Amino acid sequence: MDLETVAGELYGGDLAEFVSARNAAAKAAKAEGDADLAAKIKELRKPTTAAAIVNRLAREDPDELRELAELGDELRDAHTRLAGDDLRALARRRGELVRRILHGLAKMSDTVAREVEATLEAVAADPDTAALALAGCLTSVAHQDTDQWFTLAATAPPSTGKRPAKLVEKAEPAKAKRTEKAERAEKDSKREDEERAERERFRAERERLRKEAAELAKERAVAERDLVRAERAAEQATARVEDLRARLAEAEERAERATAEFETAKEAFDQADEAAIAAKEAADDAR
């Protein structure tokens, strides 16, 4: 048993069984004497519904998701270069691609559809989120465990979508010391606590996502303002260059005329000088 295999099975399995399958896998790892692995498995977060849909998309039809991630790289490059036309064209392509992906998914509620759309936008906006999504190990948009197991997520194998039955079987206790009713009540209580914690995390993540979206909107507005300023400055510089070129051509034309006038005047002077010398010589001979 290793973390890669367990993570691949969990994030590729049934979302409703994630918590029970994760706990079973952690118990199995602990039973095998690997407490560190058990702790790491317990730390794997249950994905949101939107993240689970994107994870399934990464396993079943990853081409469009990969195209979206590559489009995000192009957008960041265009932003760095302040290429306004490229940014606008790429933004349109991103919107069309996100809508096409959403159209191809199974019918979902408006709330989930908005969350999936936000998740897809995050895939294009953040390379770490894109890597986790392509690996099929996304948990949410607002909180990702990239520091904990990012290298693992990048190589997580595709899952068959089935619950890890063997791991669950290993986790079953050998001997039951309490009554079935007491065990069931404890399980129900734990499940309720976990679901309550998941809901709290979801609300916190949703609020975090809203704040991040607002910050991104501000950054985009600043970038667009800087882009407009740069375009205006470029237009003004181009107009200035054209004006200087026109003035230079006019000055060159005046210089050519002045040179021609100078040559004409010099020739006239030389002729007059020669005539004066000849007249002086004639006067001297007449004496």
CSV table of C-alpha atoms in Angstrom, one decimal:
chain,number,residue,atom,x,y,z
A,1,MET,CA,0.0,0.0,0.0
A,2,ASP,CA,1.3,3.5,-0.8
A,3,LEU,CA,-0.1,7.0,-0.8
A,4,GLU,CA,-0.2,7.3,-4.6
A,5,THR,CA,-2.4,4.3,-5.0
A,6,VAL,CA,-4.8,5.2,-2.2
A,7,ALA,CA,-5.1,8.8,-3.3
A,8,GLY,CA,-5.9,7.7,-6.9
A,9,GLU,CA,-8.6,5.3,-5.7
A,10,LEU,CA,-10.1,7.8,-3.3
A,11,TYR,CA,-10.3,10.7,-5.8
A,12,GLY,CA,-11.5,8.4,-8.6
A,13,GLY,CA,-14.1,6.7,-6.5
A,14,ASP,CA,-17.6,7.5,-5.3
A,15,LEU,CA,-17.8,10.9,-3.6
A,16,ALA,CA,-20.4,9.7,-1.1
A,17,GLU,CA,-18.1,6.9,0.0
A,18,PHE,CA,-14.9,9.1,0.2
A,19,VAL,CA,-14.8,9.6,4.0
A,20,SER,CA,-15.6,5.9,4.8
A,21,ALA,CA,-13.1,4.7,2.2
A,22,ARG,CA,-10.4,7.1,3.4
A,23,ASN,CA,-10.9,6.0,7.0
A,24,ALA,CA,-10.8,2.4,6.0
A,25,ALA,CA,-7.6,2.9,4.1
A,26,ALA,CA,-6.0,4.7,7.0
A,27,LYS,CA,-7.0,1.9,9.4
A,28,ALA,CA,-5.5,-0.7,7.0
A,29,ALA,CA,-2.2,1.2,6.8
A,30,LYS,CA,-2.1,1.4,10.6
A,31,ALA,CA,-2.9,-2.3,10.9
A,32,GLU,CA,0.1,-3.0,8.6
A,33,GLY,CA,2.3,-1.0,11.0
A,34,ASP,CA,2.7,2.2,8.8
A,35,ALA,CA,1.5,4.9,11.1
A,36,ASP,CA,3.0,7.7,8.9
A,37,LEU,CA,1.1,6.5,5.9
A,38,ALA,CA,-2.1,6.2,7.9
A,39,ALA,CA,-1.7,9.9,9.1
A,40,LYS,CA,-1.1,11.1,5.5
A,41,ILE,CA,-4.2,9.2,4.3
A,42,LYS,CA,-6.3,10.8,7.0
A,43,GLU,CA,-5.2,14.2,5.9
A,44,LEU,CA,-6.5,13.8,2.4
A,45,ARG,CA,-9.4,16.1,2.0
A,46,LYS,CA,-12.8,15.1,0.6
A,47,PRO,CA,-13.3,17.0,-2.7
A,48,THR,CA,-16.2,19.3,-3.2
A,49,THR,CA,-18.9,18.2,-5.6
A,50,ALA,CA,-17.5,20.6,-8.3
A,51,ALA,CA,-13.9,19.3,-7.7
A,52,ALA,CA,-15.2,15.7,-7.9
A,53,ILE,CA,-16.8,16.5,-11.3
A,54,VAL,CA,-13.6,17.9,-12.6
A,55,ASN,CA,-11.6,15.0,-11.3
A,56,ARG,CA,-13.9,12.6,-13.1
A,57,LEU,CA,-13.5,14.7,-16.3
A,58,ALA,CA,-9.7,14.3,-15.9
A,59,ARG,CA,-10.1,10.6,-15.9
A,60,GLU,CA,-12.8,10.2,-18.6
A,61,ASP,CA,-12.0,12.9,-21.1
A,62,PRO,CA,-8.9,14.9,-20.2
A,63,ASP,CA,-8.3,16.6,-23.6
A,64,GLU,CA,-10.4,19.7,-23.0
A,65,LEU,CA,-9.1,20.0,-19.5
A,66,ARG,CA,-5.5,19.9,-20.8
A,67,GLU,CA,-6.4,22.5,-23.4
A,68,LEU,CA,-7.8,24.8,-20.7
A,69,ALA,CA,-4.6,24.4,-18.7
A,70,GLU,CA,-2.4,25.2,-21.7
A,71,LEU,CA,-4.7,28.2,-22.5
A,72,GLY,CA,-3.9,29.5,-19.0
A,73,ASP,CA,-0.2,29.3,-19.7
A,74,GLU,CA,-0.8,31.4,-22.9
A,75,LEU,CA,-2.9,33.9,-20.9
A,76,ARG,CA,-0.1,34.4,-18.3
A,77,ASP,CA,2.5,34.8,-21.1
A,78,ALA,CA,0.3,37.4,-22.9
A,79,HIS,CA,-0.3,39.3,-19.6
A,80,THR,CA,3.5,39.4,-19.0
A,81,ARG,CA,4.1,40.8,-22.5
A,82,LEU,CA,1.2,43.3,-22.1
A,83,ALA,CA,-0.2,42.0,-25.4
A,84,GLY,CA,-3.6,43.5,-25.3
A,85,ASP,CA,-5.0,41.9,-28.5
A,86,ASP,CA,-3.7,38.5,-27.5
A,87,LEU,CA,-5.2,38.8,-24.0
A,88,ARG,CA,-8.6,39.7,-25.4
A,89,ALA,CA,-8.5,36.8,-27.9
A,90,LEU,CA,-7.3,34.3,-25.4
A,91,ALA,CA,-9.9,35.4,-22.8
A,92,ARG,CA,-12.6,34.8,-25.4
A,93,ARG,CA,-11.2,31.4,-26.2
A,94,ARG,CA,-11.2,30.6,-22.4
A,95,GLY,CA,-14.8,31.6,-22.0
A,96,GLU,CA,-15.9,29.5,-25.1
A,97,LEU,CA,-13.9,26.5,-23.9
A,98,VAL,CA,-15.4,26.7,-20.3
A,99,ARG,CA,-18.9,26.9,-21.7
A,100,ARG,CA,-18.2,24.0,-24.1
A,101,ILE,CA,-16.9,21.8,-21.2
A,102,LEU,CA,-20.0,22.7,-19.1
A,103,HIS,CA,-22.3,21.9,-21.9
A,104,GLY,CA,-20.8,18.4,-22.3
A,105,LEU,CA,-21.3,17.5,-18.6
A,106,ALA,CA,-24.3,15.8,-17.1
A,107,LYS,CA,-27.1,18.0,-15.9
A,108,MET,CA,-26.5,19.6,-12.5
A,109,SER,CA,-28.0,22.3,-10.3
A,110,ASP,CA,-27.3,25.9,-10.9
A,111,THR,CA,-25.2,26.2,-7.7
A,112,VAL,CA,-23.0,23.2,-8.7
A,113,ALA,CA,-22.8,24.5,-12.2
A,114,ARG,CA,-21.5,27.8,-11.0
A,115,GLU,CA,-19.0,26.1,-8.7
A,116,VAL,CA,-17.8,23.9,-11.6
A,117,GLU,CA,-17.4,27.0,-13.8
A,118,ALA,CA,-15.4,28.7,-11.1
A,119,THR,CA,-13.2,25.6,-10.7
A,120,LEU,CA,-12.6,25.5,-14.5
A,121,GLU,CA,-11.7,29.2,-14.4
A,122,ALA,CA,-9.2,28.4,-11.6
A,123,VAL,CA,-7.6,25.7,-13.7
A,124,ALA,CA,-6.9,28.3,-16.3
A,125,ALA,CA,-5.8,30.9,-13.7
A,126,ASP,CA,-3.4,28.8,-11.5
A,127,PRO,CA,-0.8,26.3,-12.7
A,128,ASP,CA,-0.9,24.4,-9.4
A,129,THR,CA,-4.6,24.0,-9.5
A,130,ALA,CA,-4.3,22.9,-13.2
A,131,ALA,CA,-1.8,20.2,-12.3
A,132,LEU,CA,-4.0,18.8,-9.5
A,133,ALA,CA,-7.0,18.8,-11.8
A,134,LEU,CA,-5.2,17.0,-14.6
A,135,ALA,CA,-4.0,14.5,-12.1
A,136,GLY,CA,-7.6,14.0,-11.0
A,137,CYS,CA,-6.8,14.9,-7.4
A,138,LEU,CA,-8.5,18.3,-6.9
A,139,THR,CA,-10.2,18.9,-3.6
A,140,SER,CA,-11.5,22.4,-4.1
A,141,VAL,CA,-10.4,25.8,-5.6
A,142,ALA,CA,-10.0,27.7,-2.3
A,143,HIS,CA,-7.8,25.3,-0.5
A,144,GLN,CA,-5.4,22.8,-2.1
A,145,ASP,CA,-2.9,20.6,-0.4
A,146,THR,CA,-0.1,21.4,-2.8
A,147,ASP,CA,2.6,21.7,-0.2
A,148,GLN,CA,1.6,18.4,1.3
A,149,TRP,CA,1.5,16.1,-1.7
A,150,PHE,CA,1.8,18.1,-4.9
A,151,THR,CA,4.4,15.7,-6.3
A,152,LEU,CA,2.2,12.8,-5.6
A,153,ALA,CA,-0.8,14.4,-7.3
A,154,ALA,CA,1.1,15.0,-10.5
A,155,THR,CA,1.7,11.3,-10.9
A,156,ALA,CA,-1.5,9.8,-9.4
A,157,PRO,CA,-2.7,6.9,-11.6
A,158,PRO,CA,-6.1,6.9,-13.2
A,159,SER,CA,-8.8,5.2,-11.1
A,160,THR,CA,-11.4,2.7,-12.2
A,161,GLY,CA,-13.9,4.7,-10.2
A,162,LYS,CA,-14.5,1.8,-7.8
A,163,ARG,CA,-14.2,1.9,-4.1
A,164,PRO,CA,-11.0,0.3,-2.8
A,165,ALA,CA,-12.6,-2.9,-1.6
A,166,LYS,CA,-9.5,-4.7,-0.4
A,167,LEU,CA,-8.4,-1.8,1.7
A,168,VAL,CA,-11.9,-1.7,3.3
A,169,GLU,CA,-11.8,-5.4,4.0
A,170,LYS,CA,-8.4,-5.1,5.7
A,171,ALA,CA,-9.8,-2.4,7.9
A,172,GLU,CA,-12.6,-4.5,9.3
A,173,PRO,CA,-12.0,-5.3,13.0
A,174,ALA,CA,-11.2,-8.9,13.7
A,175,LYS,CA,-13.4,-9.1,16.8
A,176,ALA,CA,-16.4,-7.0,17.7
A,177,LYS,CA,-16.3,-6.1,21.4
A,178,ARG,CA,-19.3,-3.8,21.5
A,179,THR,CA,-22.9,-4.3,20.4
A,180,GLU,CA,-23.9,-3.6,16.8
A,181,LYS,CA,-26.3,-0.9,18.0
A,182,ALA,CA,-23.5,1.0,19.9
A,183,GLU,CA,-21.2,0.7,17.0
A,184,ARG,CA,-23.8,1.9,14.5
A,185,ALA,CA,-24.6,4.9,16.8
A,186,GLU,CA,-20.9,5.8,17.0
A,187,LYS,CA,-20.5,5.6,13.3
A,188,ASP,CA,-23.6,7.8,12.7
A,189,SER,CA,-22.2,10.3,15.2
A,190,LYS,CA,-18.8,10.3,13.5
A,191,ARG,CA,-20.4,10.6,10.1
A,192,GLU,CA,-22.5,13.6,11.3
A,193,ASP,CA,-19.4,15.3,12.7
A,194,GLU,CA,-17.5,14.7,9.5
A,195,GLU,CA,-20.3,16.0,7.4
A,196,ARG,CA,-20.7,19.0,9.6
A,197,ALA,CA,-17.0,19.7,9.4
A,198,GLU,CA,-17.1,19.3,5.6
A,199,ARG,CA,-20.0,21.8,5.3
A,200,GLU,CA,-18.0,24.3,7.5
A,201,ARG,CA,-15.0,23.8,5.3
A,202,PHE,CA,-17.1,24.2,2.2
A,203,ARG,CA,-18.5,27.5,3.4
A,204,ALA,CA,-15.1,28.8,4.4
A,205,GLU,CA,-13.7,27.7,1.0
A,206,ARG,CA,-16.6,29.4,-0.8
A,207,GLU,CA,-15.9,32.6,1.0
A,208,ARG,CA,-12.2,32.3,0.3
A,209,LEU,CA,-13.0,31.8,-3.4
A,210,ARG,CA,-15.2,34.9,-3.5
A,211,LYS,CA,-12.5,37.0,-2.0
A,212,GLU,CA,-9.9,35.6,-4.4
A,213,ALA,CA,-12.3,36.3,-7.3
A,214,ALA,CA,-12.6,39.9,-6.1
A,215,GLU,CA,-8.8,40.3,-5.9
A,216,LEU,CA,-8.4,38.8,-9.4
A,217,ALA,CA,-11.0,41.3,-10.7
A,218,LYS,CA,-9.0,44.1,-9.1
A,219,GLU,CA,-5.8,42.9,-10.6
A,220,ARG,CA,-7.4,42.5,-14.0
A,221,ALA,CA,-8.8,46.1,-13.8
A,222,VAL,CA,-5.3,47.4,-13.0
A,223,ALA,CA,-3.8,45.4,-15.8
A,224,GLU,CA,-6.3,46.6,-18.3
A,225,ARG,CA,-5.7,50.2,-17.2
A,226,ASP,CA,-2.0,49.8,-17.6
A,227,LEU,CA,-2.5,48.2,-21.0
A,228,VAL,CA,-4.6,51.2,-22.1
A,229,ARG,CA,-2.0,53.6,-20.9
A,230,ALA,CA,0.7,51.6,-22.7
A,231,GLU,CA,-1.3,51.6,-25.9
A,232,ARG,CA,-1.8,55.4,-25.7
A,233,ALA,CA,1.9,56.0,-25.1
A,234,ALA,CA,2.8,53.8,-28.1
A,235,GLU,CA,0.3,55.7,-30.3
A,236,GLN,CA,1.7,59.1,-29.1
A,237,ALA,CA,5.3,57.9,-29.7
A,238,THR,CA,4.4,56.7,-33.2
A,239,ALA,CA,2.8,60.0,-34.0
A,240,ARG,CA,5.9,61.8,-32.8
A,241,VAL,CA,8.1,59.7,-34.9
A,242,GLU,CA,6.0,60.4,-38.0
A,243,ASP,CA,6.1,64.1,-37.3
A,244,LEU,CA,9.9,64.1,-36.9
A,245,ARG,CA,10.3,62.1,-40.1
A,246,ALA,CA,8.2,64.7,-42.0
A,247,ARG,CA,10.3,67.5,-40.5
A,248,LEU,CA,13.6,65.7,-41.4
A,249,ALA,CA,12.4,65.2,-45.0
A,250,GLU,CA,11.5,68.9,-45.2
A,251,ALA,CA,14.9,69.9,-43.8
A,252,GLU,CA,16.7,67.7,-46.2
A,253,GLU,CA,14.8,69.2,-49.1
A,254,ARG,CA,15.8,72.8,-47.9
A,255,ALA,CA,19.4,71.7,-47.6
A,256,GLU,CA,19.4,70.4,-51.2
A,257,ARG,CA,18.0,73.7,-52.4
A,258,ALA,CA,20.5,75.7,-50.4
A,259,THR,CA,23.4,73.6,-51.8
A,260,ALA,CA,22.2,74.1,-55.4
A,261,GLU,CA,21.9,77.9,-54.8
A,262,PHE,CA,25.4,77.9,-53.3
A,263,GLU,CA,26.8,76.1,-56.3
A,264,THR,CA,25.1,78.6,-58.7
A,265,ALA,CA,26.3,81.6,-56.7
A,266,LYS,CA,29.9,80.2,-56.5
A,267,GLU,CA,29.9,79.7,-60.3
A,268,ALA,CA,28.7,83.3,-60.8
A,269,PHE,CA,31.4,84.5,-58.4
A,270,ASP,CA,34.1,82.6,-60.2
A,271,GLN,CA,33.0,84.1,-63.6
A,272,ALA,CA,32.9,87.6,-62.2
A,273,ASP,CA,36.3,87.1,-60.6
A,274,GLU,CA,37.8,86.0,-63.8
A,275,ALA,CA,36.3,88.9,-65.7
A,276,ALA,CA,37.7,91.3,-63.1
A,277,ILE,CA,41.2,89.9,-63.5
A,278,ALA,CA,41.0,90.1,-67.3
A,279,ALA,CA,39.8,93.7,-67.1
A,280,LYS,CA,42.7,94.6,-64.8
A,281,GLU,CA,45.2,92.9,-67.1
A,282,ALA,CA,43.8,94.8,-70.1
A,283,ALA,CA,44.1,98.1,-68.2
A,284,ASP,CA,47.7,97.4,-67.3
A,285,ASP,CA,48.6,96.6,-70.9
A,286,ALA,CA,47.0,99.9,-72.1
A,287,ARG,CA,49.3,102.0,-70.0
